[in-house]
Short mmCIF file of C-alpha atoms in Angstrom, two decimals:
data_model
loop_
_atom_site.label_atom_id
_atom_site.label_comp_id
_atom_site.label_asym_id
_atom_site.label_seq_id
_atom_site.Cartn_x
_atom_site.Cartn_y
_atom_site.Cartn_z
CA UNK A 1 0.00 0.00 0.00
CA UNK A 2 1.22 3.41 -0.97
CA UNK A 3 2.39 5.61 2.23
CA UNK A 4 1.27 8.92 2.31
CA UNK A 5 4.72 10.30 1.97
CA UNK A 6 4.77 8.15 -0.95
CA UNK A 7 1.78 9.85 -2.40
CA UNK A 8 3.28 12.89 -1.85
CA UNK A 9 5.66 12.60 -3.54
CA UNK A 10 3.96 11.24 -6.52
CA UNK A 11 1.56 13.99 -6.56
CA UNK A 12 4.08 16.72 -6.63
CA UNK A 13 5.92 14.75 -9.50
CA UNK A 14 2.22 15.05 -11.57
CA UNK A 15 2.53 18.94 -10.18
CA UNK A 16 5.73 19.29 -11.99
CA UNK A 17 4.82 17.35 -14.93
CA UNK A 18 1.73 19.45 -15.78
CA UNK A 19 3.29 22.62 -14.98
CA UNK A 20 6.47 22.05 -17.15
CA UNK A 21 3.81 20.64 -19.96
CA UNK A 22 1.87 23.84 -19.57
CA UNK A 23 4.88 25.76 -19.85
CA UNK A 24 5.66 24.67 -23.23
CA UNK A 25 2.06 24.48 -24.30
CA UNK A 26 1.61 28.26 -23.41
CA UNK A 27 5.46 28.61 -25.43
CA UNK A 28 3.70 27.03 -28.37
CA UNK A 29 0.75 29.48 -28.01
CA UNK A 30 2.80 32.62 -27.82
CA UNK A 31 4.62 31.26 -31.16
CA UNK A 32 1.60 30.71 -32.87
CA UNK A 33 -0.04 34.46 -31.43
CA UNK A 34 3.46 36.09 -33.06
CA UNK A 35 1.97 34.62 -36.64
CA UNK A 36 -0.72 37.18 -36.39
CA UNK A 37 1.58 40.23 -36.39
CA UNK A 38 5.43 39.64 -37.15
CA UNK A 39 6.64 39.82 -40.78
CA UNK A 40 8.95 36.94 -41.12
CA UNK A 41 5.39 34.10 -40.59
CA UNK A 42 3.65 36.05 -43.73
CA UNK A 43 0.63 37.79 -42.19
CA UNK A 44 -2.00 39.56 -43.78
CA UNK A 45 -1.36 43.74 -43.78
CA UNK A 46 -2.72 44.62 -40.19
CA UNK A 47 -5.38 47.05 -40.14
CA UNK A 48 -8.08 46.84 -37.44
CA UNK A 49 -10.29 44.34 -38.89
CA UNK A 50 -7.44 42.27 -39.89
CA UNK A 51 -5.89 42.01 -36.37
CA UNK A 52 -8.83 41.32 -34.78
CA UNK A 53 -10.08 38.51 -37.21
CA UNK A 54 -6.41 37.33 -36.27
CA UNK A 55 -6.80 36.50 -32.79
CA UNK A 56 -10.39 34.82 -33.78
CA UNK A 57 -8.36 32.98 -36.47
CA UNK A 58 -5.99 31.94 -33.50
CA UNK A 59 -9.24 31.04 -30.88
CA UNK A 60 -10.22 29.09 -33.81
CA UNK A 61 -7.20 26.29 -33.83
CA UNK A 62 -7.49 26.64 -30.01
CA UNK A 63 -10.74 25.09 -30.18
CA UNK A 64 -10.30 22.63 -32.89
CA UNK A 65 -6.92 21.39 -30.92
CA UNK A 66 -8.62 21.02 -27.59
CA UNK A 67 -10.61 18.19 -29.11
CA UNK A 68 -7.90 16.95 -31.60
CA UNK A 69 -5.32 16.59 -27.97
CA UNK A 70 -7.39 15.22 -25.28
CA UNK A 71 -10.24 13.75 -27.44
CA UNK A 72 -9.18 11.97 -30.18
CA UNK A 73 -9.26 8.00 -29.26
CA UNK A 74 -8.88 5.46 -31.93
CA UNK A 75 -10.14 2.98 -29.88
CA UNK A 76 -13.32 4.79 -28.74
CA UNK A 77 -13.99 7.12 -31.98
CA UNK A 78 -16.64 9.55 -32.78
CA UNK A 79 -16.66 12.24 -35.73
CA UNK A 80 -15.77 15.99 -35.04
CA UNK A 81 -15.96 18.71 -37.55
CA UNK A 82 -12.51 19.23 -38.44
CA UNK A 83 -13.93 23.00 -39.33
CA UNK A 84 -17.04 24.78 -38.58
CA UNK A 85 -18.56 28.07 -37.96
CA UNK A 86 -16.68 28.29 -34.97
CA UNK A 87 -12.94 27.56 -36.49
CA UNK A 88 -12.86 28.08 -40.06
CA UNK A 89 -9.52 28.03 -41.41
CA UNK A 90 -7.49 27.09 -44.93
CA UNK A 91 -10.20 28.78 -47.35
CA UNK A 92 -12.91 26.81 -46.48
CA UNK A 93 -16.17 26.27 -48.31
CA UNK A 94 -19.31 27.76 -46.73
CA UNK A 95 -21.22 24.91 -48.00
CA UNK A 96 -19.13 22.21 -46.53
CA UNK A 97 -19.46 20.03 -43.36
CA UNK A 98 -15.49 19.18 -42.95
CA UNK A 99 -15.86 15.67 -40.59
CA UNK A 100 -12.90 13.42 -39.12
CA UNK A 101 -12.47 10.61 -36.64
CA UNK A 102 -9.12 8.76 -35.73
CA UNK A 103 -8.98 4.73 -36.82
CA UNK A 104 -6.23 2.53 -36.54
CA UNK A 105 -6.14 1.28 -39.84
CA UNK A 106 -5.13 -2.51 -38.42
CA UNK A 107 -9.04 -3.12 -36.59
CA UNK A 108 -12.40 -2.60 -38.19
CA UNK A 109 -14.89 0.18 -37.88
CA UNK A 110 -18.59 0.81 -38.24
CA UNK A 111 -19.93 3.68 -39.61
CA UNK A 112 -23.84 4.61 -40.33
CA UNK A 113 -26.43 6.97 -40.67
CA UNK A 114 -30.09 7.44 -41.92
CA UNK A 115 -30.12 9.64 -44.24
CA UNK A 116 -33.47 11.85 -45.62
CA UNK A 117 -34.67 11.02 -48.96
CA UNK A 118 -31.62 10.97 -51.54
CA UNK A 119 -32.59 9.97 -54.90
CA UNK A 120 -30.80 13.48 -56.63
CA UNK A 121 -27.71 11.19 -55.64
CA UNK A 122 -28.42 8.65 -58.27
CA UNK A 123 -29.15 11.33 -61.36
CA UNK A 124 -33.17 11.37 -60.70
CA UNK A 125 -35.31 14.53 -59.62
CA UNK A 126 -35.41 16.27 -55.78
CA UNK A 127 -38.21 14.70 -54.34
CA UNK A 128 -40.97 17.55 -54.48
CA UNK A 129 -41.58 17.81 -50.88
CA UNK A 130 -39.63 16.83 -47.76
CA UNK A 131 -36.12 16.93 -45.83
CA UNK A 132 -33.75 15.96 -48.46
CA UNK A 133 -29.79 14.29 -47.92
CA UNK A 134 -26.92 16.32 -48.63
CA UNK A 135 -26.33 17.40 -52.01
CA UNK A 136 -23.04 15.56 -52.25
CA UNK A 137 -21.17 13.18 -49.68
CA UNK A 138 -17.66 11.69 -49.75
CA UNK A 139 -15.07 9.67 -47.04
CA UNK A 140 -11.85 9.28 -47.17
CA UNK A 141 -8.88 7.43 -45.66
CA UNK A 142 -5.41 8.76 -45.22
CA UNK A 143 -2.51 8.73 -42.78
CA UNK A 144 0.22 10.85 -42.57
CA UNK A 145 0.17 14.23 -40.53
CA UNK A 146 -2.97 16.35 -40.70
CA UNK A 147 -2.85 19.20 -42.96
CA UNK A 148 -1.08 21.83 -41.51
CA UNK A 149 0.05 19.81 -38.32
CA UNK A 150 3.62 20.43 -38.69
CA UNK A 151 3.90 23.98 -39.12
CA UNK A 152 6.33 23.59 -42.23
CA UNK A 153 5.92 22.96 -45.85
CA UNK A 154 8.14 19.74 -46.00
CA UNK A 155 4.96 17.72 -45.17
CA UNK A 156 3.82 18.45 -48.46
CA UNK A 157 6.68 16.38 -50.08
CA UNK A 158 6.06 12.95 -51.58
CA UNK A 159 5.02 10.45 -49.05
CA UNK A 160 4.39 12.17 -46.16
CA UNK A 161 0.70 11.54 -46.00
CA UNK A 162 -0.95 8.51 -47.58
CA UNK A 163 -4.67 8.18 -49.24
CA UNK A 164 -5.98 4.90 -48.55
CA UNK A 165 -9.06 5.11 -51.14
CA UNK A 166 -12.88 7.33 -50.92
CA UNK A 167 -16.09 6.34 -51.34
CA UNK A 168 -18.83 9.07 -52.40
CA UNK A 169 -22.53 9.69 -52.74
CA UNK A 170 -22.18 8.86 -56.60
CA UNK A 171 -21.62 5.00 -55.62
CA UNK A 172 -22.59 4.71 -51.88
CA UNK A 173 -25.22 1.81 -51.63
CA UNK A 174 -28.31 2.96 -49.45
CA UNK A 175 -31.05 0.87 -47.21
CA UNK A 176 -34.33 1.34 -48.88
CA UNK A 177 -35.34 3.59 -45.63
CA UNK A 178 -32.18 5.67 -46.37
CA UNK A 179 -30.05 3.77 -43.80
CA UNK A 180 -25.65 4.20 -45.16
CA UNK A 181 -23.38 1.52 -43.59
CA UNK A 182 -19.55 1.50 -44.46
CA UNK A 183 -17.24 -0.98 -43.43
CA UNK A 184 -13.91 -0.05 -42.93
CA UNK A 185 -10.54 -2.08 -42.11
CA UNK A 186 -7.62 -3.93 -43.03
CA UNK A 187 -9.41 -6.21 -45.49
CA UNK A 188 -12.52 -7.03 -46.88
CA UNK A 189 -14.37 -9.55 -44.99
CA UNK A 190 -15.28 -12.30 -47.34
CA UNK A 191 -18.67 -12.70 -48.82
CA UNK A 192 -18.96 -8.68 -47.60
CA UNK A 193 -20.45 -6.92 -50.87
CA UNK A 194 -21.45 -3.79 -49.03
CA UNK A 195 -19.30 -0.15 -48.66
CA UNK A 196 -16.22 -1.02 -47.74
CA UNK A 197 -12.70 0.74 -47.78
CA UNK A 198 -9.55 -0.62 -47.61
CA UNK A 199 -7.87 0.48 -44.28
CA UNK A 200 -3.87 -1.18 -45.41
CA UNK A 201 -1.76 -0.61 -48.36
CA UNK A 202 1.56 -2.84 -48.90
CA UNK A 203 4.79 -1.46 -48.60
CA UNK A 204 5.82 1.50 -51.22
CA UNK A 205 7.62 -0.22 -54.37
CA UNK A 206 10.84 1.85 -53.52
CA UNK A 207 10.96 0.12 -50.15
CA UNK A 208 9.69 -3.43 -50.68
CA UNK A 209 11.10 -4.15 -47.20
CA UNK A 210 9.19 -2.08 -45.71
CA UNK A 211 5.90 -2.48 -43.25
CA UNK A 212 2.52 -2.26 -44.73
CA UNK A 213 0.50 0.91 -44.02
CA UNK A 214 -2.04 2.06 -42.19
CA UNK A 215 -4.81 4.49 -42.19
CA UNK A 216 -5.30 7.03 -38.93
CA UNK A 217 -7.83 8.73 -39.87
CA UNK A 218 -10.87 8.61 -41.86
CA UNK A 219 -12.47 12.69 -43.08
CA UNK A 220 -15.28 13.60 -45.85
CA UNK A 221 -17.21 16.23 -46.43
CA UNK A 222 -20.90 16.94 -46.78
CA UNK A 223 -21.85 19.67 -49.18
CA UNK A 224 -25.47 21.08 -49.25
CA UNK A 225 -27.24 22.45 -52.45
CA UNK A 226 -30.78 23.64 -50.83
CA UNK A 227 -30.03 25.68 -47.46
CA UNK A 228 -33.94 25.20 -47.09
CA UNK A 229 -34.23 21.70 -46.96
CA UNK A 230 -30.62 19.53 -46.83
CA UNK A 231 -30.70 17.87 -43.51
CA UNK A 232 -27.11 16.86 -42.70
CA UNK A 233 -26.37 13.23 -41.89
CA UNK A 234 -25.85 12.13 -38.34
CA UNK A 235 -22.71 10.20 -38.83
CA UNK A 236 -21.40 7.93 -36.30
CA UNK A 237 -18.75 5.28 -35.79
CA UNK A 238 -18.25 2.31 -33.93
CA UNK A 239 -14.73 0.46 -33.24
CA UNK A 240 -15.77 -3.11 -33.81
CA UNK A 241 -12.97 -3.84 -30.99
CA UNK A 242 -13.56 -2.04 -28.52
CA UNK A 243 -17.60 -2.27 -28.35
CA UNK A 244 -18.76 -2.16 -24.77
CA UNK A 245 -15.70 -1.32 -22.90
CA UNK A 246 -14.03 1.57 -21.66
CA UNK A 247 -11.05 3.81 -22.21
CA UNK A 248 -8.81 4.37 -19.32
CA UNK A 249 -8.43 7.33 -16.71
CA UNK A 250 -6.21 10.11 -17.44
CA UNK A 251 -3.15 10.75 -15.60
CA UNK A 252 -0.51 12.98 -15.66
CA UNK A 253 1.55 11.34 -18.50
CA UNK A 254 -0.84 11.27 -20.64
CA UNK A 255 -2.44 14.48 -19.96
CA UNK A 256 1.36 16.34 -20.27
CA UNK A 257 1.17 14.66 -23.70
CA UNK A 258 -2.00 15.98 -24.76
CA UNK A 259 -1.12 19.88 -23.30
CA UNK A 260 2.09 19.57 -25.57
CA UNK A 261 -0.15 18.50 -28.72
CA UNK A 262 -2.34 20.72 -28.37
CA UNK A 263 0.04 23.85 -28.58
CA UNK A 264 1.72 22.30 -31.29
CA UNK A 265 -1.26 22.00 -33.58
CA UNK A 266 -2.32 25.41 -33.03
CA UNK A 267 1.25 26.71 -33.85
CA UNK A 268 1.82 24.43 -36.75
CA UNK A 269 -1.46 25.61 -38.14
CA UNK A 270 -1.19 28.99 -37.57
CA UNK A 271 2.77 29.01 -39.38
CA UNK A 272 1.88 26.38 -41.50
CA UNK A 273 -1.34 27.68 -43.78
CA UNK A 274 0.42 31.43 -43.72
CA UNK A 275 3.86 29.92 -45.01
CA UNK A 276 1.59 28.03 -47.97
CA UNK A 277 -0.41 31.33 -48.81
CA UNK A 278 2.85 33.02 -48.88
CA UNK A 279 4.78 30.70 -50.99
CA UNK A 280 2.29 28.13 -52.76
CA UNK A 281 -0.35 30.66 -54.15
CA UNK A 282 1.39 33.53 -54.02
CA UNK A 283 -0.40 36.00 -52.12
CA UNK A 284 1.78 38.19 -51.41
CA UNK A 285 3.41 38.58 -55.34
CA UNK A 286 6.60 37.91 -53.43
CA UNK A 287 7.87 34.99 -55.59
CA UNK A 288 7.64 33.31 -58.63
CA UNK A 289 4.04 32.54 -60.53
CA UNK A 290 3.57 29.03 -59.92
CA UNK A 291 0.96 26.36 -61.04
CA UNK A 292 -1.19 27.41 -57.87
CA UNK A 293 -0.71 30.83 -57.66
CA UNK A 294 -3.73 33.37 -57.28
CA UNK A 295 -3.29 36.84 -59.48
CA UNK A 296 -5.20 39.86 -58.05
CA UNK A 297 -8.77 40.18 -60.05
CA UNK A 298 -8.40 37.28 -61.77
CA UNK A 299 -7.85 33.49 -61.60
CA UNK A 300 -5.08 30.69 -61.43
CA UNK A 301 -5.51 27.49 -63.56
CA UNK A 302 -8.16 25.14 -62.73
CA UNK A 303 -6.16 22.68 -60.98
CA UNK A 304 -6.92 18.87 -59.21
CA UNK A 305 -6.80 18.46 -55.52
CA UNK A 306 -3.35 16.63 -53.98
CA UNK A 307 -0.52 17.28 -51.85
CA UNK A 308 0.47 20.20 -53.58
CA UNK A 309 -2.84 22.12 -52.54
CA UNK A 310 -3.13 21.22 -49.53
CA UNK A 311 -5.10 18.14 -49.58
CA UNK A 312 -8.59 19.11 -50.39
CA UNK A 313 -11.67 16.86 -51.51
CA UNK A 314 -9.85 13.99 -53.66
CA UNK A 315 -13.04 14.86 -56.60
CA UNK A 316 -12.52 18.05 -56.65
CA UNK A 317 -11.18 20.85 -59.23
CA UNK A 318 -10.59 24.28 -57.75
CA UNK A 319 -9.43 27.53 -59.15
CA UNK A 320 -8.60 30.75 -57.19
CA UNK A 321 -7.73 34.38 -57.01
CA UNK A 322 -7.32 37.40 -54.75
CA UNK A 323 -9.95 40.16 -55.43
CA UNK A 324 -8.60 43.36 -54.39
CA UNK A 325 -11.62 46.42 -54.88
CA UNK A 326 -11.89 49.68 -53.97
CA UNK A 327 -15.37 51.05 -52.85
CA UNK A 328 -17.22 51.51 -56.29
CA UNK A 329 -15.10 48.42 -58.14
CA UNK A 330 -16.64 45.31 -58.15
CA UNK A 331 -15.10 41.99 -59.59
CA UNK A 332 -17.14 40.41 -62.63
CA UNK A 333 -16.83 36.18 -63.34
CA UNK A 334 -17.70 34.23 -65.77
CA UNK A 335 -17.02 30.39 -65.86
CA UNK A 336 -17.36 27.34 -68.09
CA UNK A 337 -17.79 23.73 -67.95
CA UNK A 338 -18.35 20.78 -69.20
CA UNK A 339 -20.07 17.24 -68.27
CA UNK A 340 -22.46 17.21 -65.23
CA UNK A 341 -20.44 18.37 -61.93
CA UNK A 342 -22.55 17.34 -58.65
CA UNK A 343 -21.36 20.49 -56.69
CA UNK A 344 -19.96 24.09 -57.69
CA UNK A 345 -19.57 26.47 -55.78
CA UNK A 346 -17.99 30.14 -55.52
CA UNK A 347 -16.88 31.81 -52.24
CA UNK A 348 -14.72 34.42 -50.78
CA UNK A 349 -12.04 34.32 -47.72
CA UNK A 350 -10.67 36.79 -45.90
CA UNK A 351 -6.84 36.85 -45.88
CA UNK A 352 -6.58 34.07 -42.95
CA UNK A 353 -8.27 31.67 -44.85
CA UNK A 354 -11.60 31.94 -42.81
CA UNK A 355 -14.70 32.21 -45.12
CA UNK A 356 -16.56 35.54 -44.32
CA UNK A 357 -19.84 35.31 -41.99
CA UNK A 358 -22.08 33.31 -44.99
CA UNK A 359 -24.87 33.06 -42.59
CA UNK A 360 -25.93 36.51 -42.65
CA UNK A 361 -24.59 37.58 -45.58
CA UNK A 362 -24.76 36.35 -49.54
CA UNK A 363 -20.78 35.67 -49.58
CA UNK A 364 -21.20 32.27 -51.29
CA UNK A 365 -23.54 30.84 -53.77
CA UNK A 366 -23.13 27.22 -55.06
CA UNK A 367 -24.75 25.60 -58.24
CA UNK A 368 -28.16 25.74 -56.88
CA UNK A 369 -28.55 28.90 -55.35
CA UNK A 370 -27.09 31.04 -58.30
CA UNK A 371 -29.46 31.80 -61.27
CA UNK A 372 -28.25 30.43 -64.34
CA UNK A 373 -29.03 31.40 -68.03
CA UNK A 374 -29.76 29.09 -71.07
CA UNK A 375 -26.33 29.62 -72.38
CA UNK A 376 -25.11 27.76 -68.84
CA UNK A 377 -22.50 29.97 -68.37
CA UNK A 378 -21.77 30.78 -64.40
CA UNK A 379 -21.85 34.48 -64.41
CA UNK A 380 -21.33 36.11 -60.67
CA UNK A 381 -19.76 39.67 -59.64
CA UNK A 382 -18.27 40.55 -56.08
CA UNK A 383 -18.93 43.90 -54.90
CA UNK A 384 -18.91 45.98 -51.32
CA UNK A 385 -22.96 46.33 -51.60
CA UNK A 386 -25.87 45.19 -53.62
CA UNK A 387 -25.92 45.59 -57.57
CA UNK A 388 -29.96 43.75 -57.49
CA UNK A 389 -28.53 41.02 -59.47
CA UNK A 390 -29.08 37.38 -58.37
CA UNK A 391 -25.52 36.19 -58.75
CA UNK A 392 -23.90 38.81 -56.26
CA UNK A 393 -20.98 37.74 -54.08
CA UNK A 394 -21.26 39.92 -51.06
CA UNK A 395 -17.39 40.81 -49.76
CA UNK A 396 -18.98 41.66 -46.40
CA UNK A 397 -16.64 44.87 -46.23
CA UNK A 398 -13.78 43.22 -46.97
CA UNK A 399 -11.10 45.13 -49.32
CA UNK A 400 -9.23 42.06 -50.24
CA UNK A 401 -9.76 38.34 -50.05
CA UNK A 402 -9.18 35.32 -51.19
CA UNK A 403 -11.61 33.78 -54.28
CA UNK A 404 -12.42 30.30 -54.30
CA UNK A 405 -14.20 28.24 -56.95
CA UNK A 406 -15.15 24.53 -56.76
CA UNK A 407 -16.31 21.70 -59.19
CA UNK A 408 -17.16 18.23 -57.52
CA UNK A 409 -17.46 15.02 -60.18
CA UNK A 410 -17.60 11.51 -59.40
CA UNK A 411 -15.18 10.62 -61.80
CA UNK A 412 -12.59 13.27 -62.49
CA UNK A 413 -12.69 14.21 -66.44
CA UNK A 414 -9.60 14.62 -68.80
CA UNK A 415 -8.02 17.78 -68.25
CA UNK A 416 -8.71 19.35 -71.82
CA UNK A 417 -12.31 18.94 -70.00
CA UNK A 418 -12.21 21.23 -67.01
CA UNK A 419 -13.69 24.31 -66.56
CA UNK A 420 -12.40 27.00 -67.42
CA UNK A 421 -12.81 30.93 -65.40
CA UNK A 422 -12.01 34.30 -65.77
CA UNK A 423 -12.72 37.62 -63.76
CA UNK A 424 -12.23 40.90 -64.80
CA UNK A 425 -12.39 44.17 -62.54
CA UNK A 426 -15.58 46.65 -63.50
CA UNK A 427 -16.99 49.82 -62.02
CA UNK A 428 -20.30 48.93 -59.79
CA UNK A 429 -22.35 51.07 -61.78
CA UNK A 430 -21.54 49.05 -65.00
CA UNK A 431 -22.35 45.46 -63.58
CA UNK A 432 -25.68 45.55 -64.84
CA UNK A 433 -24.19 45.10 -67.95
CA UNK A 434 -22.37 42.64 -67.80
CA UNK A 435 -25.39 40.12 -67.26
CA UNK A 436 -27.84 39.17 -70.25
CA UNK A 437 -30.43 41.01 -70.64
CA UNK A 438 -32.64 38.63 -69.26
CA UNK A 439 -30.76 38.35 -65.71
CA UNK A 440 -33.96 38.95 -63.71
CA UNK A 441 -33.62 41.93 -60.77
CA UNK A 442 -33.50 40.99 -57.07
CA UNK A 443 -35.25 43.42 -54.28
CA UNK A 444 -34.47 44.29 -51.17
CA UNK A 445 -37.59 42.30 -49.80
CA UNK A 446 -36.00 39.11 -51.47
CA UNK A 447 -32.68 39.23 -50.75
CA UNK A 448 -33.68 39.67 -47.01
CA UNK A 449 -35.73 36.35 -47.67
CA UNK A 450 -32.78 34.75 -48.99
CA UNK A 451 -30.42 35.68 -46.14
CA UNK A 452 -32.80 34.36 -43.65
CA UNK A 453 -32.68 31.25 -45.27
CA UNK A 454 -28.72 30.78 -44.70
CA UNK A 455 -29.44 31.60 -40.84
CA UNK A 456 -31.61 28.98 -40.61
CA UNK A 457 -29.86 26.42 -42.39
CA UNK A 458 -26.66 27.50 -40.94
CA UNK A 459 -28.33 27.13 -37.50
CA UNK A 460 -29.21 23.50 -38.35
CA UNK A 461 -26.18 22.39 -40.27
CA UNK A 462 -23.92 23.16 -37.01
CA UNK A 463 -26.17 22.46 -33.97
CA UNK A 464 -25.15 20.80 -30.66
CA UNK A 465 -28.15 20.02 -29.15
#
């Protein structure tokens, strides 16, 4: 039995422990608050608004890495939005639920849902009436460091993270009452014919020696269409092993652990996405044009999602830009594609990477929100205020940002067939003419109807109760 001198002593060891992790988790928070407003981690020019969306920006990764340190259980999963109204970070899209659990790729998991009525996922009509599922829905496996984890640009190098194979809404077998199950380990069970991905991949060719691989965690995304009826699906995810039992107690070790993650992710993030803005697209026009690079009032290549950019949805082609506009400018867009993309989207960023408030304002529209004519050409303009057009992209007072365009398939197409987008800056009082003449007018009365809308939907999409 433990004397109480004994215990002591023990407890002022855990004392020390904690204190010293603290120490270096507060360290790793002060490094991280520096990114907001010292030149050599690439911020953003720091007027007021700036600086203060900064330190939100920073709260933001706080909140995520609270979760990601002490929460995060492979044995005893559960999905967490890896962003959210709450933390929005690397440009993301205002239509998007961003989900992620930890796996170990070596046991089995469970995951399921019961989804509202999804025909539109096989090709057919909305149902007329009704809660509807998401417009578009995708998992994926990978391994490797989280995007952004490290705080430096090596991670992007070949190899460093590892994709393990997706399944999306395009191929996802259903229940007839709607109910998704996936499957998910080291190898299909036999006779198993349902969704299933692959959790292990063999050793690389260049090191046949090696150990297989491993999956640690699995993400997706859930994109809505119709903010008025899209109900998001209520994922969840059960480790086949651990069913039933419990995880253990926390103590000291493993707690001094988790304080020292947690600082790290928020100052890898907050070096890491500022570095790759910086250097990767270019913000700043401090370097060379590159493949990914965004030019002021206009747009990079369409380009694929991979390492390069980040990571991003594996079906995905983006393109981007920086619109820079002066009180009566306003940016004018027009875009092409071809085949029959399930999702596209435009929205803005401010220079962060945190999408502007979209639930009270119009700063995103995807594919089914935006009025489109018979020529089906996407035709948008960002301005400071409203033109009375449908298409408007509202900047929410923002001088500069960050442009972002999406186009989801199921199957990627040849390059010669991806869209293709250009902007151009215009005065505000000549964006009515940039539209056909048979762009209908929107009033004040309806655009106020439209914004309520996002509230509600936004509301819905991110409840916790």
């Amino acid at each position: 039995m433990m004397t109480a001198v004994n215990q002591h002593s023990r407890n002022q060891q855990s004392r020390e422990l904690l204190r010293e992790a603290w120490d270096d988790f507060i360290d790793n928070i002060q490094s991280a608050r520096d990114a907001i407003d010292q030149s050599e981690y690439y911020p953003p020019d720091g007027d007021d608004r700036t600086l203060a969306e900064g330190y939100r920006y920073l709260a933001g990764f706080m909140h995520s890495a609270v979760e990601r340190a002490f929460h995060d259980d492979a044995n005893f999963p559960a999905f967490r939005n890896a962003i959210s109204v709450y933390n929005k970070s690397t440009i993301d899209n205002a239509d998007a639920i961003y989900f992620y659990a930890a796996i170990d790729g070596r046991q089995y998991y469970r995951v399921q849902a019961k989804l509202a009525d999804a025909q539109h996922w096989r090709g057919q009509e909305r149902a007329s009436s009704g809660a509807l599922a998401p417009q578009y829905l995708i998992f994926e496996l990978h391994s490797g460091p989280m995007a952004g984890d490290t705080g430096d640009l090596g991670e992007l190098a070949p190899g460093r993270r590892t994709g393990f194979g997706s399944l999306d809404s395009s191929v996802l077998q259903l229940g007839d009452d709607g109910q998704l199950e996936l499957l998910i380990g080291p190898e299909r069970p036999a006779g198993y014919s349902g969704n299933f991905i692959c959790s292990r991949k063999p050793p690389r060719a260049s090191d046949p020696g090696g150990d297989d691989r491993y999956a640690d965690f699995i993400s997706g995304r859930q994109l809505f269409y119709d903010w008025s009826r899209e109900e998001a699906a209520q994922l969840t995810i059960t480790a086949l092993h651990s069913g039933g039992r419990q995880p253990a107690p926390l103590d000291s070790v493993r707690a001094a652990r988790q304080l020292r993650k947690m600082g790290a992710i928020v100052r890898g993030q907050m070096h890491f996405w500022l570095a790759f803005y910086d250097r990767i697209l270019n913000s700043r026009g401090r370097h060379q044009e590159g493949r990914y690079a965004m030019p002021v009032n206009g747009y990079n290549r369409p380009n694929a999602a991979s390492g390069d950019t980040g990571g991003g949805m594996s079906t995905n082609i983006y393109a981007g830009g920086i619109f820079d506009l002066g009180e009566n400018d306003a940016l004018y867009i027009e875009a092409r594609y071809s085949g029959e993309p399930v999702y596209t989207s435009l929205h803005l960023s401010n220079l962060w990477g945190e999408s502007p408030d979209y639930a009270n304002h119009q700063s995103s529209l995807n594919g089914f929100q935006m009025a489109m004519g018979a020529d089906g050409v996407q035709r948008w303009v960002v301005a400071h205020r409203d033109p009375g057009v449908p298409n408007w992209i509202d900047t929410t007072g923002l001088r500069r940002g960050y442009l972002s365009n999406r186009w989801a398939y199921p199957e990627l197409p040849d390059e010669d067939q991806w869209p293709t987008i250009s902007a151009r800056k215009v005065a505000f009082s000549d964006i009515s003419g940039c539209f056909p003449a048979d762009t209908p007018s929107v009033t004040p009365a309806e655009r106020r109807t439209a914004i309520a809308e996002r509230q509600s939907h936004v509301q819905r999409r991110f409840r916790v109760f």
